[in-house]
Coordinates of C-alpha atoms in Angstrom, one line a residue:
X8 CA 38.9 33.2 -68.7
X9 CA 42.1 32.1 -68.8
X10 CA 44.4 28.8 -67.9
X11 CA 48.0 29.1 -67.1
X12 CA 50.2 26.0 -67.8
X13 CA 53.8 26.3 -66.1
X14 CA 56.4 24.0 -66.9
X15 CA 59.3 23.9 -64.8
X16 CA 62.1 21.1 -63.4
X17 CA 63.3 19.7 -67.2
X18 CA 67.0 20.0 -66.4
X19 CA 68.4 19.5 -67.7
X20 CA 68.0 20.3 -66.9
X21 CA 66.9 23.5 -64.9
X22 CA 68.0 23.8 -66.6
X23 CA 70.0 28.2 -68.2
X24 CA 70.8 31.1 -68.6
X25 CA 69.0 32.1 -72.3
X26 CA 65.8 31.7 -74.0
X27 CA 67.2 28.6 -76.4
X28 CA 67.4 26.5 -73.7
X29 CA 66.0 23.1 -74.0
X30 CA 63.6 23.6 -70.7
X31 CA 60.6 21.9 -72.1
X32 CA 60.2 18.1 -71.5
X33 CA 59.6 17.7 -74.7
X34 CA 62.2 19.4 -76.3
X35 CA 64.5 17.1 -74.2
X36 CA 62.8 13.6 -74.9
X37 CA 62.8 14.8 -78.6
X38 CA 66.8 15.3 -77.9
X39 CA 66.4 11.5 -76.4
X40 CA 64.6 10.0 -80.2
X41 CA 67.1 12.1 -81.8
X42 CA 70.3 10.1 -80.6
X43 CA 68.3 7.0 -80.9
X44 CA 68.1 7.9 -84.3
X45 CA 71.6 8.5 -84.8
X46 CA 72.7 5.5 -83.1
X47 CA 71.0 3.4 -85.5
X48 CA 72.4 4.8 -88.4
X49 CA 76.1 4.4 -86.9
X50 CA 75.7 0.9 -86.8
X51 CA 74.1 1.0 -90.1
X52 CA 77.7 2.5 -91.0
X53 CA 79.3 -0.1 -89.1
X54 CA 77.4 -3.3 -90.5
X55 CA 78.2 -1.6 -94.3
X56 CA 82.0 -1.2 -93.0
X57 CA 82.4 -4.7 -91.5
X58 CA 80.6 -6.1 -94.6
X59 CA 82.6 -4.2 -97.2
X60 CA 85.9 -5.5 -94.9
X61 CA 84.8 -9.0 -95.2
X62 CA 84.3 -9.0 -98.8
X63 CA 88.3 -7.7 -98.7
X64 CA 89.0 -10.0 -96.4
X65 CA 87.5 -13.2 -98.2
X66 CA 89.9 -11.7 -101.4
X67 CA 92.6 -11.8 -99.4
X68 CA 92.0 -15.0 -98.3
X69 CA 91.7 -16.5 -101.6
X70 CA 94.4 -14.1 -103.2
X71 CA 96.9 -16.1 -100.8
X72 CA 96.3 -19.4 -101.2
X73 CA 96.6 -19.1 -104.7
X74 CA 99.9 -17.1 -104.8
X75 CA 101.7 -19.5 -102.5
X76 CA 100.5 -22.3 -105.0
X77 CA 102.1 -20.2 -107.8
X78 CA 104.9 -19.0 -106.2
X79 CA 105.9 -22.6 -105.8
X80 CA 106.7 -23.2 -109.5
X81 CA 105.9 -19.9 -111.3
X82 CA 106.5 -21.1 -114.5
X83 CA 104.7 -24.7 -114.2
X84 CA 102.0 -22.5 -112.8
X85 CA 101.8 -19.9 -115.9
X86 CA 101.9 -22.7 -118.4
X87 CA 98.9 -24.0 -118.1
X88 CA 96.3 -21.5 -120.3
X89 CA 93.9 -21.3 -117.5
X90 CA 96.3 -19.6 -114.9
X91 CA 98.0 -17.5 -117.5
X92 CA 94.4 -15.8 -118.6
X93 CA 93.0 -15.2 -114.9
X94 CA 96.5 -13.9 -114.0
X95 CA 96.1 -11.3 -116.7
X96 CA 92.4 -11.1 -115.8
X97 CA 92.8 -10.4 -112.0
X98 CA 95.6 -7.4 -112.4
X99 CA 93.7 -5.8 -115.3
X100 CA 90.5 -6.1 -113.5
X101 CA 90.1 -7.4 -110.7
X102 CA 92.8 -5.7 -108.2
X103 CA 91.1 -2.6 -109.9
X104 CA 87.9 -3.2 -108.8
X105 CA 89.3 -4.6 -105.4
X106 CA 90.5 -0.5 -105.0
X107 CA 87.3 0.5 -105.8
X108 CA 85.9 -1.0 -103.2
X109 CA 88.8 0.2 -100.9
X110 CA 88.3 3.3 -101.8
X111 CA 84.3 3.2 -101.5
X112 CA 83.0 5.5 -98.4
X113 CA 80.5 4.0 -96.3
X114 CA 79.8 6.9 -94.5
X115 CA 78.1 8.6 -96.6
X116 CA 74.5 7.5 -95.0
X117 CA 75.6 8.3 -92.0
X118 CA 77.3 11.5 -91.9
X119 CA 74.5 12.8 -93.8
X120 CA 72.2 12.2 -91.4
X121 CA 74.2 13.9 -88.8
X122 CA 74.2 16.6 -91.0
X123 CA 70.4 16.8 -90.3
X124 CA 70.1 16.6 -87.2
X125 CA 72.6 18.6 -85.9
X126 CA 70.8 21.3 -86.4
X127 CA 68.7 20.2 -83.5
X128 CA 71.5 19.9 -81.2
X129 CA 72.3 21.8 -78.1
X130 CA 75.2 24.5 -78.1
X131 CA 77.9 25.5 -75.9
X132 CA 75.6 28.1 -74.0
X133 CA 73.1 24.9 -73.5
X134 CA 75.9 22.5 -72.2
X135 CA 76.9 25.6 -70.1
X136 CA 73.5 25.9 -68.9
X137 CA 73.1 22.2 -68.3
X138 CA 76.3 22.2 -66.0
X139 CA 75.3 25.0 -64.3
X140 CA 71.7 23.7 -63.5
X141 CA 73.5 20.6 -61.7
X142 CA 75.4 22.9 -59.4
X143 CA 72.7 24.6 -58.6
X144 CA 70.9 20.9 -57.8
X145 CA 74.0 20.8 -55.7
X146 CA 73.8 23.7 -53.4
X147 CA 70.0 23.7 -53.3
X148 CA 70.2 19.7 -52.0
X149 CA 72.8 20.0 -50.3
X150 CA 74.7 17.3 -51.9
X151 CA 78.0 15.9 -52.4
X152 CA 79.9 15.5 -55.4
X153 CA 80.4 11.9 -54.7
X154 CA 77.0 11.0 -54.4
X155 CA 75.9 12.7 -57.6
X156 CA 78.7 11.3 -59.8
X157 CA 77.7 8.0 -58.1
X158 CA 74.0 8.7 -59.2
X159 CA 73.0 8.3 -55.6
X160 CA 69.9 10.5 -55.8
X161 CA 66.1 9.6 -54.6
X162 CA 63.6 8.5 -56.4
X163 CA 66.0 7.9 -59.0
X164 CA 64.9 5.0 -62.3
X165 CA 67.5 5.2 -64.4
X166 CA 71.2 6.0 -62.5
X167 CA 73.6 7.5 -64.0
X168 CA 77.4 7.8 -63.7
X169 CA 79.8 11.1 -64.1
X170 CA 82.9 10.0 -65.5
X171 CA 86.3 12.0 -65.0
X172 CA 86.1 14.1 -67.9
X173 CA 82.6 14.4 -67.0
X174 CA 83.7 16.0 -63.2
X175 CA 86.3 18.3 -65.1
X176 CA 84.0 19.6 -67.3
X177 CA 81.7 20.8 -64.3
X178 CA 84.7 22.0 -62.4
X179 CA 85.6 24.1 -65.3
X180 CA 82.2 25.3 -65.8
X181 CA 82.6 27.0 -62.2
X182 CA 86.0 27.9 -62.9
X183 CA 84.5 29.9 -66.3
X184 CA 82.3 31.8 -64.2
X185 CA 85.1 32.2 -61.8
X186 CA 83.1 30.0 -59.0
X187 CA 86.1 28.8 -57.2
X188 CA 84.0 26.9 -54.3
X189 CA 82.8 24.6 -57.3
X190 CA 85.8 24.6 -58.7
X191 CA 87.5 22.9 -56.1
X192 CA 84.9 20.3 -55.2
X193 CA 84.8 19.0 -58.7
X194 CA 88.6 18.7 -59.5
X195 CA 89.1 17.0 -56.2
X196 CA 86.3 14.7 -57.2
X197 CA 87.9 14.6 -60.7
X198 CA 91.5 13.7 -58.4
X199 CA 89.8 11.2 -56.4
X200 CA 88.5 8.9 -59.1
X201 CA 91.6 8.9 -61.1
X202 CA 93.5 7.8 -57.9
X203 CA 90.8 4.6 -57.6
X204 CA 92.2 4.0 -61.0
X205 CA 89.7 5.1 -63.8
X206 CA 90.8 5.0 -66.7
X207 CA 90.4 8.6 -68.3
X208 CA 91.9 11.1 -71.1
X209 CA 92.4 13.5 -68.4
X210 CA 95.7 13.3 -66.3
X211 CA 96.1 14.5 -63.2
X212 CA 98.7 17.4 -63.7
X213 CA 95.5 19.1 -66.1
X214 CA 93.4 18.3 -62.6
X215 CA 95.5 19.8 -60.7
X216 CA 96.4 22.6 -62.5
X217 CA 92.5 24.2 -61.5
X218 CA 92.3 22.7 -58.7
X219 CA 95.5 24.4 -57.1
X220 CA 94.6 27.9 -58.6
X221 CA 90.7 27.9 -57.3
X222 CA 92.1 26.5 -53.6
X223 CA 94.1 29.4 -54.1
X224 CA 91.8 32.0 -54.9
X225 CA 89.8 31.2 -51.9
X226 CA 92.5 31.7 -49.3
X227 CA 94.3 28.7 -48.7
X228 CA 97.3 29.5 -49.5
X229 CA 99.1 26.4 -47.8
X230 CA 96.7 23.9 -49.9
X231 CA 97.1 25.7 -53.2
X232 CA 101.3 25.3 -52.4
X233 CA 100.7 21.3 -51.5
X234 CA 98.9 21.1 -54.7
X235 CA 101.0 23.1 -56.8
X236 CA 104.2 20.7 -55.5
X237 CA 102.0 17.5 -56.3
X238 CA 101.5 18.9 -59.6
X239 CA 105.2 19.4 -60.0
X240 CA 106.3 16.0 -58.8
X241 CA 104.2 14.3 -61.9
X242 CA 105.4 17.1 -64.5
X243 CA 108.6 19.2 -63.3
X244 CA 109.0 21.5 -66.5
X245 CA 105.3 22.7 -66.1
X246 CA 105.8 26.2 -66.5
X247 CA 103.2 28.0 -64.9
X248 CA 102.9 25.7 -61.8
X249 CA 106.7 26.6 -61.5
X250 CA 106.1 29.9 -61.4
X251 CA 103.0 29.1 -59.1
X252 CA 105.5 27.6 -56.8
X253 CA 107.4 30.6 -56.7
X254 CA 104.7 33.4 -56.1
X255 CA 103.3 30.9 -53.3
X256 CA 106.7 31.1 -51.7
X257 CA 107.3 34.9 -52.2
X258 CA 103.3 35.7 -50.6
X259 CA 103.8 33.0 -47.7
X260 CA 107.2 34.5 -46.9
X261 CA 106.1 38.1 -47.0
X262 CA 102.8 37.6 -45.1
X263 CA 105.5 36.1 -42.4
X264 CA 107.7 39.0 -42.2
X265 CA 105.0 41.2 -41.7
X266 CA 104.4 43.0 -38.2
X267 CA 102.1 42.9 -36.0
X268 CA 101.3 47.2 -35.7
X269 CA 98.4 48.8 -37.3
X270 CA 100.7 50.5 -40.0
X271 CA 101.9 46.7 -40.9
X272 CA 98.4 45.4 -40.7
X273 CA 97.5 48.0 -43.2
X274 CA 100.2 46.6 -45.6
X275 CA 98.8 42.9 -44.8
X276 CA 95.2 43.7 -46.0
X277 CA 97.1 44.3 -49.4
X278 CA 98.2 40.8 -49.8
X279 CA 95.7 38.9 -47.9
X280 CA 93.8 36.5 -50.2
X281 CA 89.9 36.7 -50.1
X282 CA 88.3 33.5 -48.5
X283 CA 85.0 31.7 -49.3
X284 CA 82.0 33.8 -49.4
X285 CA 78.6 33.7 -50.9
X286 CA 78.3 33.1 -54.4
X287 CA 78.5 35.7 -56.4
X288 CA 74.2 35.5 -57.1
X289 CA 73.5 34.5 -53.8
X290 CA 70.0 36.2 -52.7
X291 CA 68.8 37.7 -49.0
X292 CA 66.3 34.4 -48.4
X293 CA 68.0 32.2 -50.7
X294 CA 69.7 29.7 -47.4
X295 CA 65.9 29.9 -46.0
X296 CA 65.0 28.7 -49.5
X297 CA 67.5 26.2 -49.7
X298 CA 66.5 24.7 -46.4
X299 CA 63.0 24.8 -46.8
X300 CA 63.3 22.9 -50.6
X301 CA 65.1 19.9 -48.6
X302 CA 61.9 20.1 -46.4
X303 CA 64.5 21.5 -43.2
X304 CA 63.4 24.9 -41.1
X305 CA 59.7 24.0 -41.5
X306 CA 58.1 25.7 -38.8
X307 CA 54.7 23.9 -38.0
X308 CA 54.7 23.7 -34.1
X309 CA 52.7 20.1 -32.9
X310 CA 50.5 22.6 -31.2
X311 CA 49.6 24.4 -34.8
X312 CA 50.3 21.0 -36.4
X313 CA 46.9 19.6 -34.3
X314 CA 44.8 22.2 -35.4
X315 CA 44.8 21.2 -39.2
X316 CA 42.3 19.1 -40.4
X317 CA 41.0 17.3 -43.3
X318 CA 37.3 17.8 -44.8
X319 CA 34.7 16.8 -47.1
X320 CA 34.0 20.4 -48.7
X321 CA 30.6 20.9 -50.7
X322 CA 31.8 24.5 -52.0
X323 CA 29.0 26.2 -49.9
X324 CA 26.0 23.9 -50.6
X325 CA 27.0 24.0 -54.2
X326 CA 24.9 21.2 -55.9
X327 CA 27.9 19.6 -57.6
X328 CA 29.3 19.2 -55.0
X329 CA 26.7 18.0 -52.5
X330 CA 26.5 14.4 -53.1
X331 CA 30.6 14.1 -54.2
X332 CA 31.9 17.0 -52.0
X333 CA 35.7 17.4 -52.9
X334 CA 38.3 16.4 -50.2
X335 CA 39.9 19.0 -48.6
X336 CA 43.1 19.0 -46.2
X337 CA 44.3 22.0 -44.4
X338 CA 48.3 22.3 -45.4
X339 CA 48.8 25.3 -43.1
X340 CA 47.3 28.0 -40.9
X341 CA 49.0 30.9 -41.2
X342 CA 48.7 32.3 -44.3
X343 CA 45.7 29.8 -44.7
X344 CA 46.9 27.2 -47.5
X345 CA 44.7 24.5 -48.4
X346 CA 44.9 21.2 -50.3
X347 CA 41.8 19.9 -52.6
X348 CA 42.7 16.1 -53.2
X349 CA 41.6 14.2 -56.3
X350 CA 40.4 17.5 -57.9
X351 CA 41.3 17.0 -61.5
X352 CA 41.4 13.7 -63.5
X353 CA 44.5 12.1 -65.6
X354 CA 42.8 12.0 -68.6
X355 CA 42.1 16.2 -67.6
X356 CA 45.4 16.8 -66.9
X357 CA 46.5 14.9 -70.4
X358 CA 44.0 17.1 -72.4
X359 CA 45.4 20.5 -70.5
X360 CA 49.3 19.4 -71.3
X361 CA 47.9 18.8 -74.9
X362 CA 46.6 22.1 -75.3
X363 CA 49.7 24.0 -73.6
X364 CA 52.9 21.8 -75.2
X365 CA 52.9 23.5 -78.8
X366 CA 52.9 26.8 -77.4
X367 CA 55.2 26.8 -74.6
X368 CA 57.9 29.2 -74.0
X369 CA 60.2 30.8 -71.5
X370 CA 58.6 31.9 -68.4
X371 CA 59.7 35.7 -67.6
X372 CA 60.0 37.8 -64.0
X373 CA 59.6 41.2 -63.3
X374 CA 63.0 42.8 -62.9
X375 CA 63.4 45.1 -60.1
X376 CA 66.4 47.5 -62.0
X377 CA 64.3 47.9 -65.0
X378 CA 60.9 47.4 -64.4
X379 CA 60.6 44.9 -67.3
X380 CA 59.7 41.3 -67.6
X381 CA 63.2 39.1 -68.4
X382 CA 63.9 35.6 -68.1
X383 CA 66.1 34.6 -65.3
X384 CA 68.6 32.1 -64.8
X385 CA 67.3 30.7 -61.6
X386 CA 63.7 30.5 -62.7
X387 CA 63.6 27.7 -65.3
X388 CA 60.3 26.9 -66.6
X389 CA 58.3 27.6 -69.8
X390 CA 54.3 28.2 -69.5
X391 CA 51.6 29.2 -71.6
X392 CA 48.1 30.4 -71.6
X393 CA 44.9 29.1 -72.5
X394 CA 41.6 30.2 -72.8
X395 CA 38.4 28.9 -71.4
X396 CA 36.8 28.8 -74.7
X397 CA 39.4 26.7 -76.8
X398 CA 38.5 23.4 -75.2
X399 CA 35.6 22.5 -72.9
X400 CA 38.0 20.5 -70.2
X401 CA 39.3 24.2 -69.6
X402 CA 35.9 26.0 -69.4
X403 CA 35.2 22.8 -66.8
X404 CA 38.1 23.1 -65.0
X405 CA 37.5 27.2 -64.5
X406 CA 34.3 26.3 -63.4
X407 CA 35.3 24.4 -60.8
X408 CA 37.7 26.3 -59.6
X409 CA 34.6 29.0 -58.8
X410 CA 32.6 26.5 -57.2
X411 CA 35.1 25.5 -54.6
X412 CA 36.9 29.3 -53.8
X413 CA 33.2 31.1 -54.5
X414 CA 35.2 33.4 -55.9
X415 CA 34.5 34.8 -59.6
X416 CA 36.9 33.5 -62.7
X417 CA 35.3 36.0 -65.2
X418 CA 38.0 38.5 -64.1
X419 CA 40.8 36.4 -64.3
X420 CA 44.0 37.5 -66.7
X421 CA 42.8 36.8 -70.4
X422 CA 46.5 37.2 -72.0
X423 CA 49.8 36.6 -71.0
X424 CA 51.4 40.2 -71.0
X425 CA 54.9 41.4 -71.3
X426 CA 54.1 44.9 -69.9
X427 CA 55.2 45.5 -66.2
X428 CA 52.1 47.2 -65.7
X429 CA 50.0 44.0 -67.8
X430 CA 47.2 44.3 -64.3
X431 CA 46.6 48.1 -64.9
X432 CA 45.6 47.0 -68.6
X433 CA 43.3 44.1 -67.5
X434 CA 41.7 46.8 -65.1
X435 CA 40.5 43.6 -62.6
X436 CA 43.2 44.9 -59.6
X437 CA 45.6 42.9 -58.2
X438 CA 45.9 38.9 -58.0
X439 CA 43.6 38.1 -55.2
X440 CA 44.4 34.4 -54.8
X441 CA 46.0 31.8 -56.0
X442 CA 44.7 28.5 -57.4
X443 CA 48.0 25.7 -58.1
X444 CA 47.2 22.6 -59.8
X445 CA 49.9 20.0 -59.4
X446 CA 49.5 17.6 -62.6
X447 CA 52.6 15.5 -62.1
X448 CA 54.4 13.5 -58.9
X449 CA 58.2 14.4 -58.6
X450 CA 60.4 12.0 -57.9
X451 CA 62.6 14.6 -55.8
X452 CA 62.3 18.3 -55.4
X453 CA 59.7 20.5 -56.5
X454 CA 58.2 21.7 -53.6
X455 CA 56.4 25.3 -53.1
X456 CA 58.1 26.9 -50.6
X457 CA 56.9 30.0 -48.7
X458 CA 60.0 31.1 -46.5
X459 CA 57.9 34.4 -44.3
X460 CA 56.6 31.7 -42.5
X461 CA 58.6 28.7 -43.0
X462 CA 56.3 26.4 -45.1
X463 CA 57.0 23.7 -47.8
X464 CA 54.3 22.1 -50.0
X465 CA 54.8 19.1 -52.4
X466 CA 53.6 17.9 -55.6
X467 CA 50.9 15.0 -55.8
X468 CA 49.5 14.9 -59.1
X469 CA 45.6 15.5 -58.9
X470 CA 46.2 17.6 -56.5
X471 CA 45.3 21.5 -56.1
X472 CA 46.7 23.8 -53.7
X473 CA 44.9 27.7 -52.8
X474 CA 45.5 30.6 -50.9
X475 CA 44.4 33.7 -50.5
X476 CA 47.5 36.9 -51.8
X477 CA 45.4 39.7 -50.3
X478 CA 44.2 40.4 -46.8
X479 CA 40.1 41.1 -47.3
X480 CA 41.6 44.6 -46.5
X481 CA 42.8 44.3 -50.0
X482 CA 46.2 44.6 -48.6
X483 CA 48.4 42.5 -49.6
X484 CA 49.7 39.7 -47.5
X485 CA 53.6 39.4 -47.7
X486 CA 53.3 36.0 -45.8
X487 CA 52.4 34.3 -49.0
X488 CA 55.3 35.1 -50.9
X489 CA 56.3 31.4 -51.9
X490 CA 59.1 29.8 -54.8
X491 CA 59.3 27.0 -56.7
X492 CA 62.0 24.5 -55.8
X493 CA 63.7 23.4 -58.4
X494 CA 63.2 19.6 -59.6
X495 CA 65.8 16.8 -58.4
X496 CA 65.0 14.1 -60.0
X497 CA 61.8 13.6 -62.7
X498 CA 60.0 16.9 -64.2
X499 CA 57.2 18.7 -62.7
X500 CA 53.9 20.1 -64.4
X501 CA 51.8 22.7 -62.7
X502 CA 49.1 24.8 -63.4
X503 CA 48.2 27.9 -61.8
X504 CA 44.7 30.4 -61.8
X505 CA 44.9 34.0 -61.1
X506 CA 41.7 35.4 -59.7
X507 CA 41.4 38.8 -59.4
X508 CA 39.8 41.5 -57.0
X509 CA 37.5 43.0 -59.3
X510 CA 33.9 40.8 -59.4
X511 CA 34.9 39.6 -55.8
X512 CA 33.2 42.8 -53.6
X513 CA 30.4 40.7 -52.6
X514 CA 31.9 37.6 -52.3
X515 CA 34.7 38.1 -50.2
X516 CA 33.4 41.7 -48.8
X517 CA 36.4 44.1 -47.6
X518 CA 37.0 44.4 -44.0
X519 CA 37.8 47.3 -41.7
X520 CA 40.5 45.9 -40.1
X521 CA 43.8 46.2 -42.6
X522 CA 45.0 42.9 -41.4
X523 CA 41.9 40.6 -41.4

């Protein structure tokens, strides 16, 4: 009997695109400790440099009050025995040790304990990954770049500001990957904060370098010219903007000249600029997705809506569950998805995040093209796989899982494989249902999202959420194909059980009817 801990939401993160990623929460909070670290040593380096500057500064000091005394009468000065031994003492010795100390680094601590812990740091491809992760956060939420470089976002504890370089660096992310619509949104939020006057190492001709040349790319030919002019009132000589200018001029001019016949509209297609279009991995359901993560396009009617209920449920006359039946709340009808409240314990959940954080790693999908399991850059999560007998909270926990669904856990996946046929191996048939623990609140985001019929479910830690994959047919039931919304703000544990179709024949028997 297995237990499947999933991970998912550390952006970082979401968080992309390869296995190194820092996904895992604690992998990022390390990160956190890390720097915490390192900014105690740097102002270990800076207490050792001010103190070694106000040992110079105190010799200085003194050094000066007693030259403009001797300067005053140099020879008076030098005549009495005292002053002409310490003269000779202080340049023989004392100036040398003076450069000694000068010379002393005080880094040394410090630069050696970057040393270490750079090794830990994030990459490019991370900080890539990072930036990409955020734009996703953008499109999913629908957001604007002004309220996330504002840090305007729900539920949020600790806000959190994007500075100018911090907007360029995101617009040239987008520009990398040659996403123009990003592009242009964060260089013109880049623009707009230099004009209210912060102060930045990034100028405005660097801004609107990209930003005319992605306005350009998507069509707008008479923006990308207004820009390009802007650009060339702040830095005339700018050669490419120059001949920017001049290619801008040449296309507008031709695209005028041109004719209105079909022979001439022929030629036009040859220089008519491409306008804004999907993104380049934009998916068939991925706007119903979208919707349904910012809870819009949720189709519960009030008439449906009345027909839900919450109960006690006593798993059948089970007797654990006859004097403290679990509380169970109907989330929606069709495909039946049910909520079990209160149904596992904090100090549970603590044990089961215990058991799964030393082995996490990158959660895989099965890729259509070559039939193999690959990581994927909009699925960012990390899970592993435990077994009912390495800790008797997970033996519990499968247990219960039985007693409420009545459905057997013995068959239930015993190893996480890589093999895109891993069910023929097991020999237990195909997933029958699905049992999602929810072992964290999110802050914003996160929800389960089923877009065939139109349904969002949120976290609430304790929680447990089931539904039935196969028709009793044993056909499967494409209604309960469901995603995982990526996390907004916070990070988001779950927990999901497989059960199976072998064991379950007289349980849940098969019915005649394919659909039933």
């Amino acid at each position: 009997m297995i237990w499947h801990i999933l991970i998912v939401g550390i952006l970082l993160p979401q968080s992309l695109a390869h296995p190194g990623f820092f996904t895992s929460i604690g992998q990022m909070t390390d990160l956190i400790h890390t720097e915490k670290d390192l900014v105690t040593s740097l102002k270990d380096y800076i207490k050792a440099e001010e103190d070694k500057l106000e040992q110079i500064k105190k010799w200085a000091e003194k050094l000066d009050r007693l030259t403009s005394t001797a300067t005053k009468d140099p020879e008076g000065f030098v005549g009495h025995p005292v002053n002409a031994f310490k003269l000779m003492k202080r340049l023989n010795t004392e100036w040398s040790e003076l450069e000694n100390l000068v010379l002393k680094d005080m880094s040394d601590g410090f630069i050696s304990n970057l040393t270490i812990q750079r090794q830990y740091f994030p990459n490019d491809e991370d900080q890539v990954g990072a930036a990409k992760a955020l734009l996703r956060l953008q499109d999913t939420y629908n957001l604007d770049t002004d309220t996330i470089s504002k840090g305007n976002l729900p539920g949020v504890k600790h806000k959190s500001f994007l500075t100018v370089e911090d907007c360029f660096e995101l617009g040239k992310v987008a520009y990398t990957e040659a996403d123009y619509y990003h592009t242009e949104l964060w260089m013109e939020q880049a623009l707009r904060q230099l004009d209210e006057g912060e102060i930045s190492t990034i100028d405005k001709v660097s801004v609107l370098d990209y930003l005319s040349y992605a306005v350009y790319q998507q069509g707008d030919l008479d923006k990308a010219l207004l820009l390009t002019k802007k650009l060339l009132e702040l830095d005339p000589e700018h050669q490419r903007a120059n001949g920017n200018l001049k290619y801008f001029e040449y296309i507008m001019a031709k695209e005028k000249d041109v004719n209105k016949s079909a022979s001439d509209d022929q030629s036009d297609q040859k220089t008519t600029l491409k306008k804004k279009g999907a993104a380049v991995d934009y998916l068939p359901e991925r706007q119903k997705y979208e919707m349904l993560c910012r809870g819009e396009g949720i189709k519960m009617t009030p008439r449906r809506q009345k027909k839900l209920f919450c109960r006690y449920h006593d798993g059948n006359r089970n007797p654990k569950f006859i004097l403290a039946p679990a509380k169970q709340e109907d989330e929606w009808d069709k495909p039946r998805i049910i909520r079990f409240h209160d149904i596992i314990s904090d100090a549970e959940i603590e044990i089961v995040k215990d058991l799964a954080k030393p082995r996490l790693s990158r959660a895989t999908v099965h890729d259509p093209e070559t039939g193999k399991l690959t990581t994927a850059q909009y699925r960012v999560s990390k899970s592993a796989w435990l077994s009912g007998y390495e800790n008797p909270v997970v033996s519990r926990i499968n247990m219960r899982i039985q007693d409420l669904t009545g459905l057997d856990v013995s068959t239930a996946e015993e190893l996480q494989k890589d093999e895109p046929d891993a069910f023929k191996e097991l020999g237990t048939g195909n997933r029958i249902a699905t049992w999602l623990f929810y072992m964290s609140d999110v802050s914003a985001g996160g929800a389960t999202v089923f877009p065939e019929v139109g349904a969002s479910v949120w976290p609430k830690k304790g929680t447990a959420v089931f539904w039935y994959n196969l028709f009793a047919s044993g056909e499967g039931d494409y209604s309960t194909r469901h995603a995982a919304c990526p996390v907004l703000v916070g990070n988001k544990w779950v927990s999901n059980k497989w059960l199976h179709e072998r064991g379950q024949e007289f349980r849940r028997p098969c019915t005649l009817s394919e659909l039933e």
